[in-house]
Amino acid sequence: MPAIIENDVLVYKGSNLFRQRVLLSILSGRAIKIEDIRSTHDDPGLREYEVNLIRLLDKITNGTRVELSETGTSMYFQPGILVGGQVTHTCCTQRGIGYYLEVLLAVGPFCKEPLNAVLQGVTHHDLDVSVDKMKSAALPVLLKFILVDDGLDLKVVRRGAPPLGGGEIVFRCPVRRHLRPLQWTKWGLVKRIRGVVYALRVSPTMANRVVESAKGVMLKFLPDVYINTDQCRGPNAGKSPGFGASLVAETNEKTFYCAEAKSLEAGSGETSLPEDVGEECAMKLLDEIYRGGAVDSSFQWLLALWMALGQKDVSECVVGPLSDYTISFLQHLKEFFGVMFKLEVLRSESEDEASDDDEEHVTKAQKVKMTCVGIGYVNISKRTL
Amino acid sequence: MAYFERQKTSKNIMKLVYGDFEIGNKSKEQNQKELESDSEEEELGGLFKKVTNTQKKKQKQKDQQDVDECSFFYSLNKPNLRDWTSEENKQYLINRFVTGKRSA
């Protein structure tokens, strides 16, 4: 929902999309105020993981001012300057590391010092993108914008399943003065499937059983399937038991789709079979491939952000159907930066003959062409040589 | 699920995203007119009041206000995925792979 602007402060209501708003606030330098944060809930106010995010952002910025109301249901946020550099942060275990890492990745190129962050916490979470997915699907997107990879790196040192976590990752991101505009309208065909299956504090056979079933599904489509198992031992396995998989499909135009599945939390009452986890993961990947587009659906918003912040030139990308998260992100982009994308639904040309036989079964996943002119965002901390 | 509903209706995507903002030359007067027409309450059978569009919108906003944030495509609801391995569904996918038969 649109913000109300009071003295150049954007005022929002509710805790939803908290991360988007804070992130854009930092990049745009505009102060925001969020009211009515869970004001009708039994436990009102900001959650621990949101406060934790603010702490992290405080570490990578200089001069950020945050004012919380007594009840915690309203927050005033005045962003400082992005500094970056060396950061160590213990993430809240209510959310995965992905929740924090996505923000770091989004602001990474615009910091003063190259970001070198050590994050500790839950590496795989139901609500958040896992670290494996960030590594395999999100980093290539940034690579498209910066072209040269000098030190873009994500290393999973330890894994940690919820609820206790105990994982650790190291994330490095180079800085750029500006991002280049991007034309990315083709994504080609899937040429190989790769994957990682991890087993933490459970029998190593679990991992093998997951691999078996996931591979069984994928082999029906493509012979080039290779899935690694990561058997973590001792302290490398974190504090809680669990297992899961993430599969990556790589196309011949360097688009990466990634899907993941994981076991239910220990102590939740139900148990999950490794075979089911493997199959679920494979099905999700097929669904992702079906929807298509130049980027994985979870990172459409990152693509939109970097397109909008590019040089003053036209960027053009074709993605699969927009996710709800992306739609609200586009709305926020308009509010913070005044960037409006031109969005067109592409009609499929060659595959028209398939659509006349039966009803909704054949509905093609729509493709959306996003076009925008970058606002010419410049990283003022980075000098040109 | 929002996505499937959306897929059925071929709504203008610009409007979907930027609908709450003004696109092109939709003026403030027009907005006001809409508000006015909403405020006239229609009564059905003299007993019930029809839910107006603005009320609907407000309710929706309230529902979404404090939802947990999640960047996944299906976000919080568990998707009902199609069984892609069944023969008929496989046809739609096979050409997305390098090994699929070329349509040309």
PDB file of N, CA and C in Angstrom, chain A residues 283-342:
ATOM      1  N   MET A 283      10.575 -31.692  -7.706  1.00  0.00           N
ATOM      2  CA  MET A 283       9.334 -31.135  -8.256  1.00  0.00           C
ATOM      3  C   MET A 283       9.371 -29.612  -8.262  1.00  0.00           C
ATOM      4  N   LYS A 284       9.910 -29.060  -7.176  1.00  0.00           N
ATOM      5  CA  LYS A 284       9.997 -27.605  -7.107  1.00  0.00           C
ATOM      6  C   LYS A 284      10.908 -27.073  -8.198  1.00  0.00           C
ATOM      7  N   LEU A 285      11.968 -27.807  -8.461  1.00  0.00           N
ATOM      8  CA  LEU A 285      12.893 -27.359  -9.500  1.00  0.00           C
ATOM      9  C   LEU A 285      12.208 -27.397 -10.862  1.00  0.00           C
ATOM     10  N   LEU A 286      11.451 -28.460 -11.116  1.00  0.00           N
ATOM     11  CA  LEU A 286      10.745 -28.563 -12.392  1.00  0.00           C
ATOM     12  C   LEU A 286       9.744 -27.424 -12.540  1.00  0.00           C
ATOM     13  N   ASP A 287       9.099 -27.079 -11.440  1.00  0.00           N
ATOM     14  CA  ASP A 287       8.137 -25.981 -11.475  1.00  0.00           C
ATOM     15  C   ASP A 287       8.849 -24.667 -11.805  1.00  0.00           C
ATOM     16  N   GLU A 288      10.021 -24.510 -11.206  1.00  0.00           N
ATOM     17  CA  GLU A 288      10.808 -23.302 -11.460  1.00  0.00           C
ATOM     18  C   GLU A 288      11.232 -23.243 -12.927  1.00  0.00           C
ATOM     19  N   ILE A 289      11.634 -24.384 -13.460  1.00  0.00           N
ATOM     20  CA  ILE A 289      12.049 -24.445 -14.864  1.00  0.00           C
ATOM     21  C   ILE A 289      10.866 -24.135 -15.770  1.00  0.00           C
ATOM     22  N   TYR A 290       9.704 -24.616 -15.386  1.00  0.00           N
ATOM     23  CA  TYR A 290       8.497 -24.376 -16.170  1.00  0.00           C
ATOM     24  C   TYR A 290       8.185 -22.887 -16.228  1.00  0.00           C
ATOM     25  N   ARG A 291       8.313 -22.208 -15.091  1.00  0.00           N
ATOM     26  CA  ARG A 291       8.024 -20.777 -15.079  1.00  0.00           C
ATOM     27  C   ARG A 291       9.066 -19.990 -15.857  1.00  0.00           C
ATOM     28  N   GLY A 292      10.287 -20.467 -15.820  1.00  0.00           N
ATOM     29  CA  GLY A 292      11.320 -19.884 -16.663  1.00  0.00           C
ATOM     30  C   GLY A 292      11.711 -18.464 -16.295  1.00  0.00           C
ATOM     31  N   GLY A 293      12.249 -17.766 -17.249  1.00  0.00           N
ATOM     32  CA  GLY A 293      12.713 -16.412 -17.010  1.00  0.00           C
ATOM     33  C   GLY A 293      14.224 -16.380 -16.851  1.00  0.00           C
ATOM     34  N   ALA A 294      14.768 -15.171 -16.885  1.00  0.00           N
ATOM     35  CA  ALA A 294      16.216 -15.038 -16.858  1.00  0.00           C
ATOM     36  C   ALA A 294      16.796 -15.221 -15.463  1.00  0.00           C
ATOM     37  N   VAL A 295      15.983 -15.037 -14.430  1.00  0.00           N
ATOM     38  CA  VAL A 295      16.480 -15.279 -13.078  1.00  0.00           C
ATOM     39  C   VAL A 295      15.525 -16.184 -12.306  1.00  0.00           C
ATOM     40  N   ASP A 296      16.040 -16.762 -11.264  1.00  0.00           N
ATOM     41  CA  ASP A 296      15.224 -17.543 -10.352  1.00  0.00           C
ATOM     42  C   ASP A 296      14.154 -16.631  -9.737  1.00  0.00           C
ATOM     43  N   SER A 297      12.963 -17.177  -9.509  1.00  0.00           N
ATOM     44  CA  SER A 297      11.857 -16.324  -9.077  1.00  0.00           C
ATOM     45  C   SER A 297      12.112 -15.646  -7.730  1.00  0.00           C
ATOM     46  N   SER A 298      12.969 -16.227  -6.902  1.00  0.00           N
ATOM     47  CA  SER A 298      13.230 -15.602  -5.599  1.00  0.00           C
ATOM     48  C   SER A 298      14.084 -14.353  -5.725  1.00  0.00           C
ATOM     49  N   PHE A 299      14.767 -14.196  -6.857  1.00  0.00           N
ATOM     50  CA  PHE A 299      15.691 -13.075  -6.967  1.00  0.00           C
ATOM     51  C   PHE A 299      15.272 -12.051  -8.001  1.00  0.00           C
ATOM     52  N   GLN A 300      14.018 -12.124  -8.411  1.00  0.00           N
ATOM     53  CA  GLN A 300      13.502 -11.117  -9.334  1.00  0.00           C
ATOM     54  C   GLN A 300      13.675  -9.719  -8.755  1.00  0.00           C
ATOM     55  N   TRP A 301      13.449  -9.604  -7.472  1.00  0.00           N
ATOM     56  CA  TRP A 301      13.506  -8.278  -6.853  1.00  0.00           C
ATOM     57  C   TRP A 301      14.920  -7.725  -6.846  1.00  0.00           C
ATOM     58  N   LEU A 302      15.916  -8.623  -6.685  1.00  0.00           N
ATOM     59  CA  LEU A 302      17.308  -8.170  -6.726  1.00  0.00           C
ATOM     60  C   LEU A 302      17.638  -7.639  -8.117  1.00  0.00           C
ATOM     61  N   LEU A 303      17.157  -8.378  -9.116  1.00  0.00           N
ATOM     62  CA  LEU A 303      17.364  -7.967 -10.499  1.00  0.00           C
ATOM     63  C   LEU A 303      16.745  -6.594 -10.722  1.00  0.00           C
ATOM     64  N   ALA A 304      15.527  -6.419 -10.249  1.00  0.00           N
ATOM     65  CA  ALA A 304      14.825  -5.145 -10.425  1.00  0.00           C
ATOM     66  C   ALA A 304      15.587  -4.014  -9.740  1.00  0.00           C
ATOM     67  N   LEU A 305      16.092  -4.300  -8.555  1.00  0.00           N
ATOM     68  CA  LEU A 305      16.830  -3.272  -7.808  1.00  0.00           C
ATOM     69  C   LEU A 305      18.058  -2.820  -8.569  1.00  0.00           C
ATOM     70  N   TRP A 306      18.841  -3.782  -9.023  1.00  0.00           N
ATOM     71  CA  TRP A 306      20.087  -3.423  -9.683  1.00  0.00           C
ATOM     72  C   TRP A 306      19.847  -2.808 -11.056  1.00  0.00           C
ATOM     73  N   MET A 307      18.763  -3.217 -11.705  1.00  0.00           N
ATOM     74  CA  MET A 307      18.421  -2.569 -12.973  1.00  0.00           C
ATOM     75  C   MET A 307      18.097  -1.106 -12.735  1.00  0.00           C
ATOM     76  N   ALA A 308      17.321  -0.862 -11.685  1.00  0.00           N
ATOM     77  CA  ALA A 308      16.877   0.506 -11.404  1.00  0.00           C
ATOM     78  C   ALA A 308      18.038   1.388 -10.979  1.00  0.00           C
ATOM     79  N   LEU A 309      19.029   0.809 -10.303  1.00  0.00           N
ATOM     80  CA  LEU A 309      20.141   1.611  -9.802  1.00  0.00           C
ATOM     81  C   LEU A 309      21.292   1.686 -10.795  1.00  0.00           C
ATOM     82  N   GLY A 310      21.099   1.194 -11.994  1.00  0.00           N
ATOM     83  CA  GLY A 310      22.175   1.167 -12.980  1.00  0.00           C
ATOM     84  C   GLY A 310      22.474   2.541 -13.554  1.00  0.00           C
ATOM     85  N   GLN A 311      23.360   2.543 -14.537  1.00  0.00           N
ATOM     86  CA  GLN A 311      23.682   3.792 -15.218  1.00  0.00           C
ATOM     87  C   GLN A 311      22.463   4.297 -15.974  1.00  0.00           C
ATOM     88  N   LYS A 312      22.550   5.547 -16.422  1.00  0.00           N
ATOM     89  CA  LYS A 312      21.390   6.115 -17.108  1.00  0.00           C
ATOM     90  C   LYS A 312      21.272   5.525 -18.505  1.00  0.00           C
ATOM     91  N   ASP A 313      20.836   4.324 -18.564  1.00  0.00           N
ATOM     92  CA  ASP A 313      20.721   3.645 -19.832  1.00  0.00           C
ATOM     93  C   ASP A 313      19.596   2.615 -19.688  1.00  0.00           C
ATOM     94  N   VAL A 314      19.179   2.095 -20.813  1.00  0.00           N
ATOM     95  CA  VAL A 314      18.037   1.191 -20.764  1.00  0.00           C
ATOM     96  C   VAL A 314      18.473  -0.226 -20.394  1.00  0.00           C
ATOM     97  N   SER A 315      17.824  -0.783 -19.401  1.00  0.00           N
ATOM     98  CA  SER A 315      18.008  -2.184 -19.062  1.00  0.00           C
ATOM     99  C   SER A 315      16.758  -2.939 -19.451  1.00  0.00           C
ATOM    100  N   GLU A 316      16.946  -4.150 -19.861  1.00  0.00           N
ATOM    101  CA  GLU A 316      15.801  -4.913 -20.327  1.00  0.00           C
ATOM    102  C   GLU A 316      15.997  -6.378 -19.943  1.00  0.00           C
ATOM    103  N   CYS A 317      15.057  -6.932 -19.206  1.00  0.00           N
ATOM    104  CA  CYS A 317      15.159  -8.330 -18.813  1.00  0.00           C
ATOM    105  C   CYS A 317      13.804  -9.000 -18.943  1.00  0.00           C
ATOM    106  N   VAL A 318      13.829 -10.266 -19.243  1.00  0.00           N
ATOM    107  CA  VAL A 318      12.584 -11.020 -19.294  1.00  0.00           C
ATOM    108  C   VAL A 318      12.594 -12.022 -18.147  1.00  0.00           C
ATOM    109  N   VAL A 319      11.563 -11.972 -17.329  1.00  0.00           N
ATOM    110  CA  VAL A 319      11.492 -12.904 -16.209  1.00  0.00           C
ATOM    111  C   VAL A 319      10.188 -13.691 -16.280  1.00  0.00           C
ATOM    112  N   GLY A 320      10.103 -14.697 -15.458  1.00  0.00           N
ATOM    113  CA  GLY A 320       8.871 -15.470 -15.383  1.00  0.00           C
ATOM    114  C   GLY A 320       7.792 -14.640 -14.709  1.00  0.00           C
ATOM    115  N   PRO A 321       6.649 -15.250 -14.395  1.00  0.00           N
ATOM    116  CA  PRO A 321       5.588 -14.507 -13.719  1.00  0.00           C
ATOM    117  C   PRO A 321       6.110 -13.843 -12.442  1.00  0.00           C
ATOM    118  N   LEU A 322       5.677 -12.624 -12.208  1.00  0.00           N
ATOM    119  CA  LEU A 322       6.179 -11.887 -11.047  1.00  0.00           C
ATOM    120  C   LEU A 322       5.630 -12.482  -9.752  1.00  0.00           C
ATOM    121  N   SER A 323       6.485 -12.600  -8.779  1.00  0.00           N
ATOM    122  CA  SER A 323       6.013 -13.067  -7.476  1.00  0.00           C
ATOM    123  C   SER A 323       5.408 -11.887  -6.722  1.00  0.00           C
ATOM    124  N   ASP A 324       4.608 -12.183  -5.728  1.00  0.00           N
ATOM    125  CA  ASP A 324       3.980 -11.107  -4.947  1.00  0.00           C
ATOM    126  C   ASP A 324       5.031 -10.216  -4.301  1.00  0.00           C
ATOM    127  N   TYR A 325       6.114 -10.860  -3.894  1.00  0.00           N
ATOM    128  CA  TYR A 325       7.182 -10.119  -3.239  1.00  0.00           C
ATOM    129  C   TYR A 325       7.795  -9.105  -4.201  1.00  0.00           C
ATOM    130  N   THR A 326       7.975  -9.534  -5.456  1.00  0.00           N
ATOM    131  CA  THR A 326       8.540  -8.636  -6.455  1.00  0.00           C
ATOM    132  C   THR A 326       7.601  -7.483  -6.742  1.00  0.00           C
ATOM    133  N   ILE A 327       6.313  -7.783  -6.794  1.00  0.00           N
ATOM    134  CA  ILE A 327       5.338  -6.734  -7.076  1.00  0.00           C
ATOM    135  C   ILE A 327       5.406  -5.650  -6.011  1.00  0.00           C
ATOM    136  N   SER A 328       5.453  -6.067  -4.752  1.00  0.00           N
ATOM    137  CA  SER A 328       5.530  -5.022  -3.730  1.00  0.00           C
ATOM    138  C   SER A 328       6.876  -4.325  -3.756  1.00  0.00           C
ATOM    139  N   PHE A 329       7.896  -5.052  -4.191  1.00  0.00           N
ATOM    140  CA  PHE A 329       9.208  -4.396  -4.278  1.00  0.00           C
ATOM    141  C   PHE A 329       9.203  -3.325  -5.360  1.00  0.00           C
ATOM    142  N   LEU A 330       8.566  -3.635  -6.484  1.00  0.00           N
ATOM    143  CA  LEU A 330       8.478  -2.650  -7.567  1.00  0.00           C
ATOM    144  C   LEU A 330       7.728  -1.410  -7.095  1.00  0.00           C
ATOM    145  N   GLN A 331       6.692  -1.632  -6.302  1.00  0.00           N
ATOM    146  CA  GLN A 331       5.942  -0.497  -5.773  1.00  0.00           C
ATOM    147  C   GLN A 331       6.824   0.352  -4.865  1.00  0.00           C
ATOM    148  N   HIS A 332       7.625  -0.342  -4.043  1.00  0.00           N
ATOM    149  CA  HIS A 332       8.512   0.398  -3.148  1.00  0.00           C
ATOM    150  C   HIS A 332       9.588   1.152  -3.923  1.00  0.00           C
ATOM    151  N   LEU A 333      10.085   0.525  -4.986  1.00  0.00           N
ATOM    152  CA  LEU A 333      11.098   1.191  -5.804  1.00  0.00           C
ATOM    153  C   LEU A 333      10.552   2.509  -6.347  1.00  0.00           C
ATOM    154  N   LYS A 334       9.302   2.477  -6.734  1.00  0.00           N
ATOM    155  CA  LYS A 334       8.684   3.692  -7.264  1.00  0.00           C
ATOM    156  C   LYS A 334       8.603   4.760  -6.183  1.00  0.00           C
ATOM    157  N   GLU A 335       8.301   4.334  -4.984  1.00  0.00           N
ATOM    158  CA  GLU A 335       8.149   5.318  -3.913  1.00  0.00           C
ATOM    159  C   GLU A 335       9.483   5.916  -3.471  1.00  0.00           C
ATOM    160  N   PHE A 336      10.505   5.066  -3.396  1.00  0.00           N
ATOM    161  CA  PHE A 336      11.778   5.553  -2.882  1.00  0.00           C
ATOM    162  C   PHE A 336      12.600   6.262  -3.953  1.00  0.00           C
ATOM    163  N   PHE A 337      12.590   5.728  -5.163  1.00  0.00           N
ATOM    164  CA  PHE A 337      13.460   6.267  -6.199  1.00  0.00           C
ATOM    165  C   PHE A 337      12.694   6.908  -7.349  1.00  0.00           C
ATOM    166  N   GLY A 338      11.399   6.712  -7.385  1.00  0.00           N
ATOM    167  CA  GLY A 338      10.626   7.237  -8.509  1.00  0.00           C
ATOM    168  C   GLY A 338      10.861   6.494  -9.809  1.00  0.00           C
ATOM    169  N   VAL A 339      11.357   5.266  -9.716  1.00  0.00           N
ATOM    170  CA  VAL A 339      11.587   4.490 -10.929  1.00  0.00           C
ATOM    171  C   VAL A 339      10.347   3.677 -11.244  1.00  0.00           C
ATOM    172  N   MET A 340       9.886   3.785 -12.466  1.00  0.00           N
ATOM    173  CA  MET A 340       8.771   2.945 -12.849  1.00  0.00           C
ATOM    174  C   MET A 340       9.240   2.028 -13.965  1.00  0.00           C
ATOM    175  N   PHE A 341       8.950   0.782 -13.845  1.00  0.00           N
ATOM    176  CA  PHE A 341       9.318  -0.163 -14.891  1.00  0.00           C
ATOM    177  C   PHE A 341       8.216  -0.216 -15.934  1.00  0.00           C
ATOM    178  N   LYS A 342       8.630  -0.502 -17.149  1.00  0.00           N
ATOM    179  CA  LYS A 342       7.624  -0.817 -18.149  1.00  0.00           C
ATOM    180  C   LYS A 342       7.493  -2.333 -18.136  1.00  0.00           C
TER     181      LYS A 342
END
